[in-house]
Amino acid sequence: MGKSQLAIEYAHRFRHAYDLVWWVPAAQTMLVKSSLAGLARELHLKVGPHSVEDAAEAALDALRRGEPYRNWLLIFDNAENLEINDIVPRGPGHVLITSRNHSWQGVVDTLPVDVFEREESVTFLVRRVGRALGREQADRLAEALGDLPLALEQAGALQAESGMSAEEYLRLLKRQTTRLLGANKPSDYPLSMTAAWATSVSQLKARLPDAVELLRCFAFFGPEPIPRDLLDELPEAYAAGSKIAGLLADPIQLSQVIRELGRYALVRIDSESRTVQVHRLVQALLRDELDGDEADAFRREVHLLLSASVAGYEPDDTSAWPRYANLLGHITTADVKGSRDPNVRKFALSIIRYVYTSGDFASARELVQEFLEAWRVDSGEDDRDVLTAQRHYAIIIRELGAIDESFELNKALMERMRRVLGEGDEETLLLTNSHGADLRYRGDFAEAREHDRESLSRHEAVFGRAHRRTLRAMNNLALDHLLLGDYQEAQTLQARVLKLQRQAGSGASRANVLASMNNLARVVRLQGRYREACDLGQDAYDFGLQELGQEHPWTMRSAKDLSIAKRRAGLIEEALELADRTFELQKRGTSIDHPDTLAAALCLANAQRAADQVDDSLRLLRDIVSRFASMYGDDHPFKYGCDSNFALLLRVSGSKEQAREIDEAALAGFDRRLTRQHYFSLTCAINLASDLAEVGLHEEARVLGQETLRDLRALFGDDHPVTLAAGANLVGDLLATGAAEEAAALREDVLDRYDRVLGPNHPDVLVSRQGNRLDFDFDPPVL
């Protein structure tokens, strides 16, 4: 009906009323985000160059705030899904939506767009064709075409380009109408439109047959812009049996064909963006004239073009993300899931990985489910591509917080892959590496370490020691050592991984490099080297912002860990600001009931407590303590860690007995799952000793404090900040139980070491000098 043209005309007429006008293709949510990401770059917002989610949200935030422009117009074109309304910005500017979906009438103010009035049709045709067409002839054409704007445009274009008379056009239109009346015409489109379109195609076929072949190929893309680069010469592996391979191999002929399609108004050519676009009605009519075999053949052409366009481009490589993003609007319409071609299946799996690697896990889940449903019916459960898609699905749902479902799926999938593909198959090894994360999420850290040792050995045997997949396996083993408190081995492995990843030609993705940078900063922090951890963590966070954007999962994880390092280093205000911003970003990107969001919430609560915002911290902890149990289960180390933090806040808020009970249960849980000689257990023991002292059980506090100090010295040495904190707290318990001489000697030793390790002005040192107790909170590491 010309809805999009009407929106364009509005933008043209009122352009002086706006400082910014932006067009948003809205047929799919993914395309909306890509367009908004382009707006962010146009506005020069400070976001990473490759993160679609981050850039889109930055653009929306700028629009809502009216900075830098208050007078803006956004046009959401072809917004069939009402969920787009959740993305539409509310702010000082204007939003114009075009849609065929009448359900919008109950949501926003609407204006129906009908066919032209007859006078409008006549005026349009006279202007479009020129002096060769009189008004009476134009009226007869409009009558035959049903005043449909798109049909009038195509009829006018045909006459303007070919010089055809109105009488000849009407005669051909009648002949085509007679032929089409016997066809299986879609009920959605008027006959006059179908006849007009068929006439244009008939004229074009007589002049340039190759143009019709390419146009029919375009019919099986989505209605969104088709990248011109997609029409490059097909590689040999993709060209066999292609109808248009010869045309694509001749760039001069290809350019002539595309220009001719544009002259007949059958495609829209955008020279600036280097795209071509076919209206959805034209696509539907083109598809309708083909029989089943012909349709399958042209659909296969599209599959080959899509697949070849990213051949050799890894979905983990952020520099390839724009190339992948330009294809998203064509995946479903082209029925990529229906292909059994190995190259097309490989492309489909790469698209899935691109979508979730770029941080859009929800869309990735929908996409992989769509492929799995089709492939299972077509190829069976033991098909290699089905097994690979399931591996991706397990990763996606684990990232979305479905920990138990991911574990059970991968456990069963592991058995199937070993039986169908074999132990040493590449796909089996990739799943083996992924399954180690399932074990970590369940709190089975020791089992994960043994699993990942075996995984690393197999990766080295199959891929080699420096392959990017081997490095991912080594990274996971380093994380296992960290979780079990073996920080020196964790640091050695992590430093080796990062060094090899940074070598030219390693193939490591930027996300993997960021993960390694962040993991190294984390293990340095856990060793008590807080300032060094801040420096390493800042480098990691800056790398994430630049390469992936602030809302990428790994960038937010590095922000959280940097906040912890700053808090430990005594930079409380900086830590709180970063923790607050990260928590808000995390909530917006996922939900509160997500592992990363819960970790960010705990980080914020700890920063609030350190900043003496005890009420805010306790309020947040009351909300998330039950969520940790729901997420991880009642017998998980992370659940006990959150309980310990809650107990700490209860004690400083005056609920001393309740705090002691919770800490006693948490310590028993830590001992059972991890043993007492673990960092988590020992920091909980420090807090429990303080609980005991607060309720007057000084002897019990002293005994527990002495045992804890002994274990910490054995585990970390005399100079670790946690060891010193245990010693500082024990001084008070020794004094309370009459051991003044021992207390004085311990105090002198602790303060001397504190001055050397943290400096005299560190908050922990100042608290110790005042004779007050130190508390240690829990921060769950990334699994």
mmCIF file with all atom_site columns, N, CA and C in Angstrom, residues 7-49:
data_model
loop_
_atom_site.group_PDB
_atom_site.id
_atom_site.type_symbol
_atom_site.label_atom_id
_atom_site.label_alt_id
_atom_site.label_comp_id
_atom_site.label_asym_id
_atom_site.label_entity_id
_atom_site.label_seq_id
_atom_site.pdbx_PDB_ins_code
_atom_site.Cartn_x
_atom_site.Cartn_y
_atom_site.Cartn_z
_atom_site.occupancy
_atom_site.B_iso_or_equiv
_atom_site.pdbx_formal_charge
_atom_site.auth_seq_id
_atom_site.auth_comp_id
_atom_site.auth_asym_id
_atom_site.auth_atom_id
_atom_site.pdbx_PDB_model_num
ATOM 1   N N  . ALA A 1 7  ? 6.007  6.948  5.112  1.00 0.00 ? 7  ALA A N  1
ATOM 2   C CA . ALA A 1 7  ? 6.910  7.315  6.211  1.00 0.00 ? 7  ALA A CA 1
ATOM 3   C C  . ALA A 1 7  ? 8.091  8.124  5.691  1.00 0.00 ? 7  ALA A C  1
ATOM 4   N N  . ILE A 1 8  ? 8.607  7.717  4.529  1.00 0.00 ? 8  ILE A N  1
ATOM 5   C CA . ILE A 1 8  ? 9.722  8.456  3.922  1.00 0.00 ? 8  ILE A CA 1
ATOM 6   C C  . ILE A 1 8  ? 9.293  9.885  3.576  1.00 0.00 ? 8  ILE A C  1
ATOM 7   N N  . GLU A 1 9  ? 8.083  10.010 3.031  1.00 0.00 ? 9  GLU A N  1
ATOM 8   C CA . GLU A 1 9  ? 7.593  11.335 2.666  1.00 0.00 ? 9  GLU A CA 1
ATOM 9   C C  . GLU A 1 9  ? 7.436  12.220 3.895  1.00 0.00 ? 9  GLU A C  1
ATOM 10  N N  . TYR A 1 10 ? 6.947  11.644 4.997  1.00 0.00 ? 10 TYR A N  1
ATOM 11  C CA . TYR A 1 10 ? 6.826  12.434 6.230  1.00 0.00 ? 10 TYR A CA 1
ATOM 12  C C  . TYR A 1 10 ? 8.206  12.940 6.670  1.00 0.00 ? 10 TYR A C  1
ATOM 13  N N  . ALA A 1 11 ? 9.180  12.010 6.662  1.00 0.00 ? 11 ALA A N  1
ATOM 14  C CA . ALA A 1 11 ? 10.528 12.390 7.088  1.00 0.00 ? 11 ALA A CA 1
ATOM 15  C C  . ALA A 1 11 ? 11.096 13.483 6.188  1.00 0.00 ? 11 ALA A C  1
ATOM 16  N N  . HIS A 1 12 ? 10.779 13.397 4.897  1.00 0.00 ? 12 HIS A N  1
ATOM 17  C CA . HIS A 1 12 ? 11.267 14.408 3.950  1.00 0.00 ? 12 HIS A CA 1
ATOM 18  C C  . HIS A 1 12 ? 10.622 15.775 4.203  1.00 0.00 ? 12 HIS A C  1
ATOM 19  N N  . ARG A 1 13 ? 9.314  15.776 4.336  1.00 0.00 ? 13 ARG A N  1
ATOM 20  C CA . ARG A 1 13 ? 8.608  17.057 4.483  1.00 0.00 ? 13 ARG A CA 1
ATOM 21  C C  . ARG A 1 13 ? 8.946  17.762 5.792  1.00 0.00 ? 13 ARG A C  1
ATOM 22  N N  . PHE A 1 14 ? 9.141  16.979 6.845  1.00 0.00 ? 14 PHE A N  1
ATOM 23  C CA . PHE A 1 14 ? 9.347  17.587 8.176  1.00 0.00 ? 14 PHE A CA 1
ATOM 24  C C  . PHE A 1 14 ? 10.795 17.452 8.651  1.00 0.00 ? 14 PHE A C  1
ATOM 25  N N  . ARG A 1 15 ? 11.706 17.261 7.712  1.00 0.00 ? 15 ARG A N  1
ATOM 26  C CA . ARG A 1 15 ? 13.099 17.035 8.101  1.00 0.00 ? 15 ARG A CA 1
ATOM 27  C C  . ARG A 1 15 ? 13.686 18.203 8.887  1.00 0.00 ? 15 ARG A C  1
ATOM 28  N N  . HIS A 1 16 ? 13.210 19.405 8.604  1.00 0.00 ? 16 HIS A N  1
ATOM 29  C CA . HIS A 1 16 ? 13.763 20.575 9.300  1.00 0.00 ? 16 HIS A CA 1
ATOM 30  C C  . HIS A 1 16 ? 13.311 20.646 10.759 1.00 0.00 ? 16 HIS A C  1
ATOM 31  N N  . ALA A 1 17 ? 12.304 19.858 11.113 1.00 0.00 ? 17 ALA A N  1
ATOM 32  C CA . ALA A 1 17 ? 11.840 19.858 12.501 1.00 0.00 ? 17 ALA A CA 1
ATOM 33  C C  . ALA A 1 17 ? 12.671 18.924 13.385 1.00 0.00 ? 17 ALA A C  1
ATOM 34  N N  . TYR A 1 18 ? 13.553 18.159 12.750 1.00 0.00 ? 18 TYR A N  1
ATOM 35  C CA . TYR A 1 18 ? 14.320 17.150 13.497 1.00 0.00 ? 18 TYR A CA 1
ATOM 36  C C  . TYR A 1 18 ? 15.816 17.365 13.333 1.00 0.00 ? 18 TYR A C  1
ATOM 37  N N  . ASP A 1 19 ? 16.534 17.074 14.402 1.00 0.00 ? 19 ASP A N  1
ATOM 38  C CA . ASP A 1 19 ? 17.999 17.075 14.342 1.00 0.00 ? 19 ASP A CA 1
ATOM 39  C C  . ASP A 1 19 ? 18.536 15.717 13.906 1.00 0.00 ? 19 ASP A C  1
ATOM 40  N N  . LEU A 1 20 ? 17.711 14.697 14.068 1.00 0.00 ? 20 LEU A N  1
ATOM 41  C CA . LEU A 1 20 ? 18.148 13.339 13.743 1.00 0.00 ? 20 LEU A CA 1
ATOM 42  C C  . LEU A 1 20 ? 16.961 12.545 13.206 1.00 0.00 ? 20 LEU A C  1
ATOM 43  N N  . VAL A 1 21 ? 17.152 11.867 12.083 1.00 0.00 ? 21 VAL A N  1
ATOM 44  C CA . VAL A 1 21 ? 16.147 10.937 11.550 1.00 0.00 ? 21 VAL A CA 1
ATOM 45  C C  . VAL A 1 21 ? 16.864 9.617  11.288 1.00 0.00 ? 21 VAL A C  1
ATOM 46  N N  . TRP A 1 22 ? 16.298 8.513  11.791 1.00 0.00 ? 22 TRP A N  1
ATOM 47  C CA . TRP A 1 22 ? 16.957 7.204  11.643 1.00 0.00 ? 22 TRP A CA 1
ATOM 48  C C  . TRP A 1 22 ? 15.934 6.138  11.255 1.00 0.00 ? 22 TRP A C  1
ATOM 49  N N  . TRP A 1 23 ? 16.282 5.373  10.239 1.00 0.00 ? 23 TRP A N  1
ATOM 50  C CA . TRP A 1 23 ? 15.411 4.323  9.694  1.00 0.00 ? 23 TRP A CA 1
ATOM 51  C C  . TRP A 1 23 ? 15.787 2.983  10.314 1.00 0.00 ? 23 TRP A C  1
ATOM 52  N N  . VAL A 1 24 ? 14.815 2.251  10.849 1.00 0.00 ? 24 VAL A N  1
ATOM 53  C CA . VAL A 1 24 ? 15.065 0.982  11.537 1.00 0.00 ? 24 VAL A CA 1
ATOM 54  C C  . VAL A 1 24 ? 14.286 -0.141 10.863 1.00 0.00 ? 24 VAL A C  1
ATOM 55  N N  . PRO A 1 25 ? 14.940 -1.046 10.136 1.00 0.00 ? 25 PRO A N  1
ATOM 56  C CA . PRO A 1 25 ? 14.241 -2.235 9.624  1.00 0.00 ? 25 PRO A CA 1
ATOM 57  C C  . PRO A 1 25 ? 13.767 -3.084 10.807 1.00 0.00 ? 25 PRO A C  1
ATOM 58  N N  . ALA A 1 26 ? 12.467 -3.299 10.937 1.00 0.00 ? 26 ALA A N  1
ATOM 59  C CA . ALA A 1 26 ? 11.921 -3.865 12.176 1.00 0.00 ? 26 ALA A CA 1
ATOM 60  C C  . ALA A 1 26 ? 11.237 -5.204 11.987 1.00 0.00 ? 26 ALA A C  1
ATOM 61  N N  . ALA A 1 27 ? 11.512 -5.885 10.891 1.00 0.00 ? 27 ALA A N  1
ATOM 62  C CA . ALA A 1 27 ? 10.860 -7.182 10.673 1.00 0.00 ? 27 ALA A CA 1
ATOM 63  C C  . ALA A 1 27 ? 11.305 -8.209 11.693 1.00 0.00 ? 27 ALA A C  1
ATOM 64  N N  . GLN A 1 28 ? 12.539 -8.080 12.205 1.00 0.00 ? 28 GLN A N  1
ATOM 65  C CA . GLN A 1 28 ? 13.058 -9.005 13.214 1.00 0.00 ? 28 GLN A CA 1
ATOM 66  C C  . GLN A 1 28 ? 13.753 -8.206 14.300 1.00 0.00 ? 28 GLN A C  1
ATOM 67  N N  . THR A 1 29 ? 13.692 -8.726 15.528 1.00 0.00 ? 29 THR A N  1
ATOM 68  C CA . THR A 1 29 ? 14.322 -8.029 16.654 1.00 0.00 ? 29 THR A CA 1
ATOM 69  C C  . THR A 1 29 ? 15.816 -7.876 16.445 1.00 0.00 ? 29 THR A C  1
ATOM 70  N N  . MET A 1 30 ? 16.442 -8.931 15.890 1.00 0.00 ? 30 MET A N  1
ATOM 71  C CA . MET A 1 30 ? 17.884 -8.870 15.677 1.00 0.00 ? 30 MET A CA 1
ATOM 72  C C  . MET A 1 30 ? 18.259 -7.727 14.742 1.00 0.00 ? 30 MET A C  1
ATOM 73  N N  . LEU A 1 31 ? 17.415 -7.486 13.722 1.00 0.00 ? 31 LEU A N  1
ATOM 74  C CA . LEU A 1 31 ? 17.707 -6.428 12.767 1.00 0.00 ? 31 LEU A CA 1
ATOM 75  C C  . LEU A 1 31 ? 17.519 -5.053 13.394 1.00 0.00 ? 31 LEU A C  1
ATOM 76  N N  . VAL A 1 32 ? 16.561 -4.944 14.301 1.00 0.00 ? 32 VAL A N  1
ATOM 77  C CA . VAL A 1 32 ? 16.369 -3.687 15.023 1.00 0.00 ? 32 VAL A CA 1
ATOM 78  C C  . VAL A 1 32 ? 17.630 -3.338 15.801 1.00 0.00 ? 32 VAL A C  1
ATOM 79  N N  . LYS A 1 33 ? 18.176 -4.347 16.495 1.00 0.00 ? 33 LYS A N  1
ATOM 80  C CA . LYS A 1 33 ? 19.382 -4.101 17.290 1.00 0.00 ? 33 LYS A CA 1
ATOM 81  C C  . LYS A 1 33 ? 20.551 -3.697 16.408 1.00 0.00 ? 33 LYS A C  1
ATOM 82  N N  . SER A 1 34 ? 20.694 -4.343 15.263 1.00 0.00 ? 34 SER A N  1
ATOM 83  C CA . SER A 1 34 ? 21.781 -3.999 14.357 1.00 0.00 ? 34 SER A CA 1
ATOM 84  C C  . SER A 1 34 ? 21.658 -2.558 13.866 1.00 0.00 ? 34 SER A C  1
ATOM 85  N N  . SER A 1 35 ? 20.427 -2.146 13.528 1.00 0.00 ? 35 SER A N  1
ATOM 86  C CA . SER A 1 35 ? 20.225 -0.786 13.053 1.00 0.00 ? 35 SER A CA 1
ATOM 87  C C  . SER A 1 35 ? 20.522 0.233  14.153 1.00 0.00 ? 35 SER A C  1
ATOM 88  N N  . LEU A 1 36 ? 20.063 -0.064 15.369 1.00 0.00 ? 36 LEU A N  1
ATOM 89  C CA . LEU A 1 36 ? 20.325 0.849  16.485 1.00 0.00 ? 36 LEU A CA 1
ATOM 90  C C  . LEU A 1 36 ? 21.807 0.909  16.814 1.00 0.00 ? 36 LEU A C  1
ATOM 91  N N  . ALA A 1 37 ? 22.493 -0.212 16.622 1.00 0.00 ? 37 ALA A N  1
ATOM 92  C CA . ALA A 1 37 ? 23.945 -0.214 16.814 1.00 0.00 ? 37 ALA A CA 1
ATOM 93  C C  . ALA A 1 37 ? 24.599 0.729  15.802 1.00 0.00 ? 37 ALA A C  1
ATOM 94  N N  . GLY A 1 38 ? 24.094 0.734  14.565 1.00 0.00 ? 38 GLY A N  1
ATOM 95  C CA . GLY A 1 38 ? 24.601 1.674  13.574 1.00 0.00 ? 38 GLY A CA 1
ATOM 96  C C  . GLY A 1 38 ? 24.345 3.118  13.976 1.00 0.00 ? 38 GLY A C  1
ATOM 97  N N  . LEU A 1 39 ? 23.215 3.364  14.609 1.00 0.00 ? 39 LEU A N  1
ATOM 98  C CA . LEU A 1 39 ? 22.913 4.709  15.100 1.00 0.00 ? 39 LEU A CA 1
ATOM 99  C C  . LEU A 1 39 ? 23.914 5.130  16.173 1.00 0.00 ? 39 LEU A C  1
ATOM 100 N N  . ALA A 1 40 ? 24.255 4.191  17.052 1.00 0.00 ? 40 ALA A N  1
ATOM 101 C CA . ALA A 1 40 ? 25.230 4.504  18.112 1.00 0.00 ? 40 ALA A CA 1
ATOM 102 C C  . ALA A 1 40 ? 26.559 4.952  17.509 1.00 0.00 ? 40 ALA A C  1
ATOM 103 N N  . ARG A 1 41 ? 26.976 4.268  16.450 1.00 0.00 ? 41 ARG A N  1
ATOM 104 C CA . ARG A 1 41 ? 28.231 4.655  15.799 1.00 0.00 ? 41 ARG A CA 1
ATOM 105 C C  . ARG A 1 41 ? 28.097 6.021  15.132 1.00 0.00 ? 41 ARG A C  1
ATOM 106 N N  . GLU A 1 42 ? 26.925 6.278  14.538 1.00 0.00 ? 42 GLU A N  1
ATOM 107 C CA . GLU A 1 42 ? 26.696 7.570  13.891 1.00 0.00 ? 42 GLU A CA 1
ATOM 108 C C  . GLU A 1 42 ? 26.712 8.713  14.911 1.00 0.00 ? 42 GLU A C  1
ATOM 109 N N  . LEU A 1 43 ? 26.251 8.414  16.117 1.00 0.00 ? 43 LEU A N  1
ATOM 110 C CA . LEU A 1 43 ? 26.224 9.420  17.189 1.00 0.00 ? 43 LEU A CA 1
ATOM 111 C C  . LEU A 1 43 ? 27.556 9.526  17.915 1.00 0.00 ? 43 LEU A C  1
ATOM 112 N N  . HIS A 1 44 ? 28.519 8.688  17.504 1.00 0.00 ? 44 HIS A N  1
ATOM 113 C CA . HIS A 1 44 ? 29.856 8.678  18.122 1.00 0.00 ? 44 HIS A CA 1
ATOM 114 C C  . HIS A 1 44 ? 29.793 8.384  19.621 1.00 0.00 ? 44 HIS A C  1
ATOM 115 N N  . LEU A 1 45 ? 28.885 7.470  19.988 1.00 0.00 ? 45 LEU A N  1
ATOM 116 C CA . LEU A 1 45 ? 28.800 7.078  21.386 1.00 0.00 ? 45 LEU A CA 1
ATOM 117 C C  . LEU A 1 45 ? 29.978 6.185  21.739 1.00 0.00 ? 45 LEU A C  1
ATOM 118 N N  . LYS A 1 46 ? 30.382 6.213  22.976 1.00 0.00 ? 46 LYS A N  1
ATOM 119 C CA . LYS A 1 46 ? 31.562 5.464  23.411 1.00 0.00 ? 46 LYS A CA 1
ATOM 120 C C  . LYS A 1 46 ? 31.188 4.017  23.702 1.00 0.00 ? 46 LYS A C  1
ATOM 121 N N  . VAL A 1 47 ? 31.174 3.233  22.663 1.00 0.00 ? 47 VAL A N  1
ATOM 122 C CA . VAL A 1 47 ? 30.901 1.803  22.796 1.00 0.00 ? 47 VAL A CA 1
ATOM 123 C C  . VAL A 1 47 ? 31.912 1.061  21.946 1.00 0.00 ? 47 VAL A C  1
ATOM 124 N N  . GLY A 1 48 ? 32.048 -0.242 22.220 1.00 0.00 ? 48 GLY A N  1
ATOM 125 C CA . GLY A 1 48 ? 32.948 -1.073 21.439 1.00 0.00 ? 48 GLY A CA 1
ATOM 126 C C  . GLY A 1 48 ? 32.473 -1.154 19.998 1.00 0.00 ? 48 GLY A C  1
ATOM 127 N N  . PRO A 1 49 ? 33.400 -1.418 19.074 1.00 0.00 ? 49 PRO A N  1
ATOM 128 C CA . PRO A 1 49 ? 33.029 -1.411 17.654 1.00 0.00 ? 49 PRO A CA 1
ATOM 129 C C  . PRO A 1 49 ? 32.258 -2.631 17.202 1.00 0.00 ? 49 PRO A C  1
#
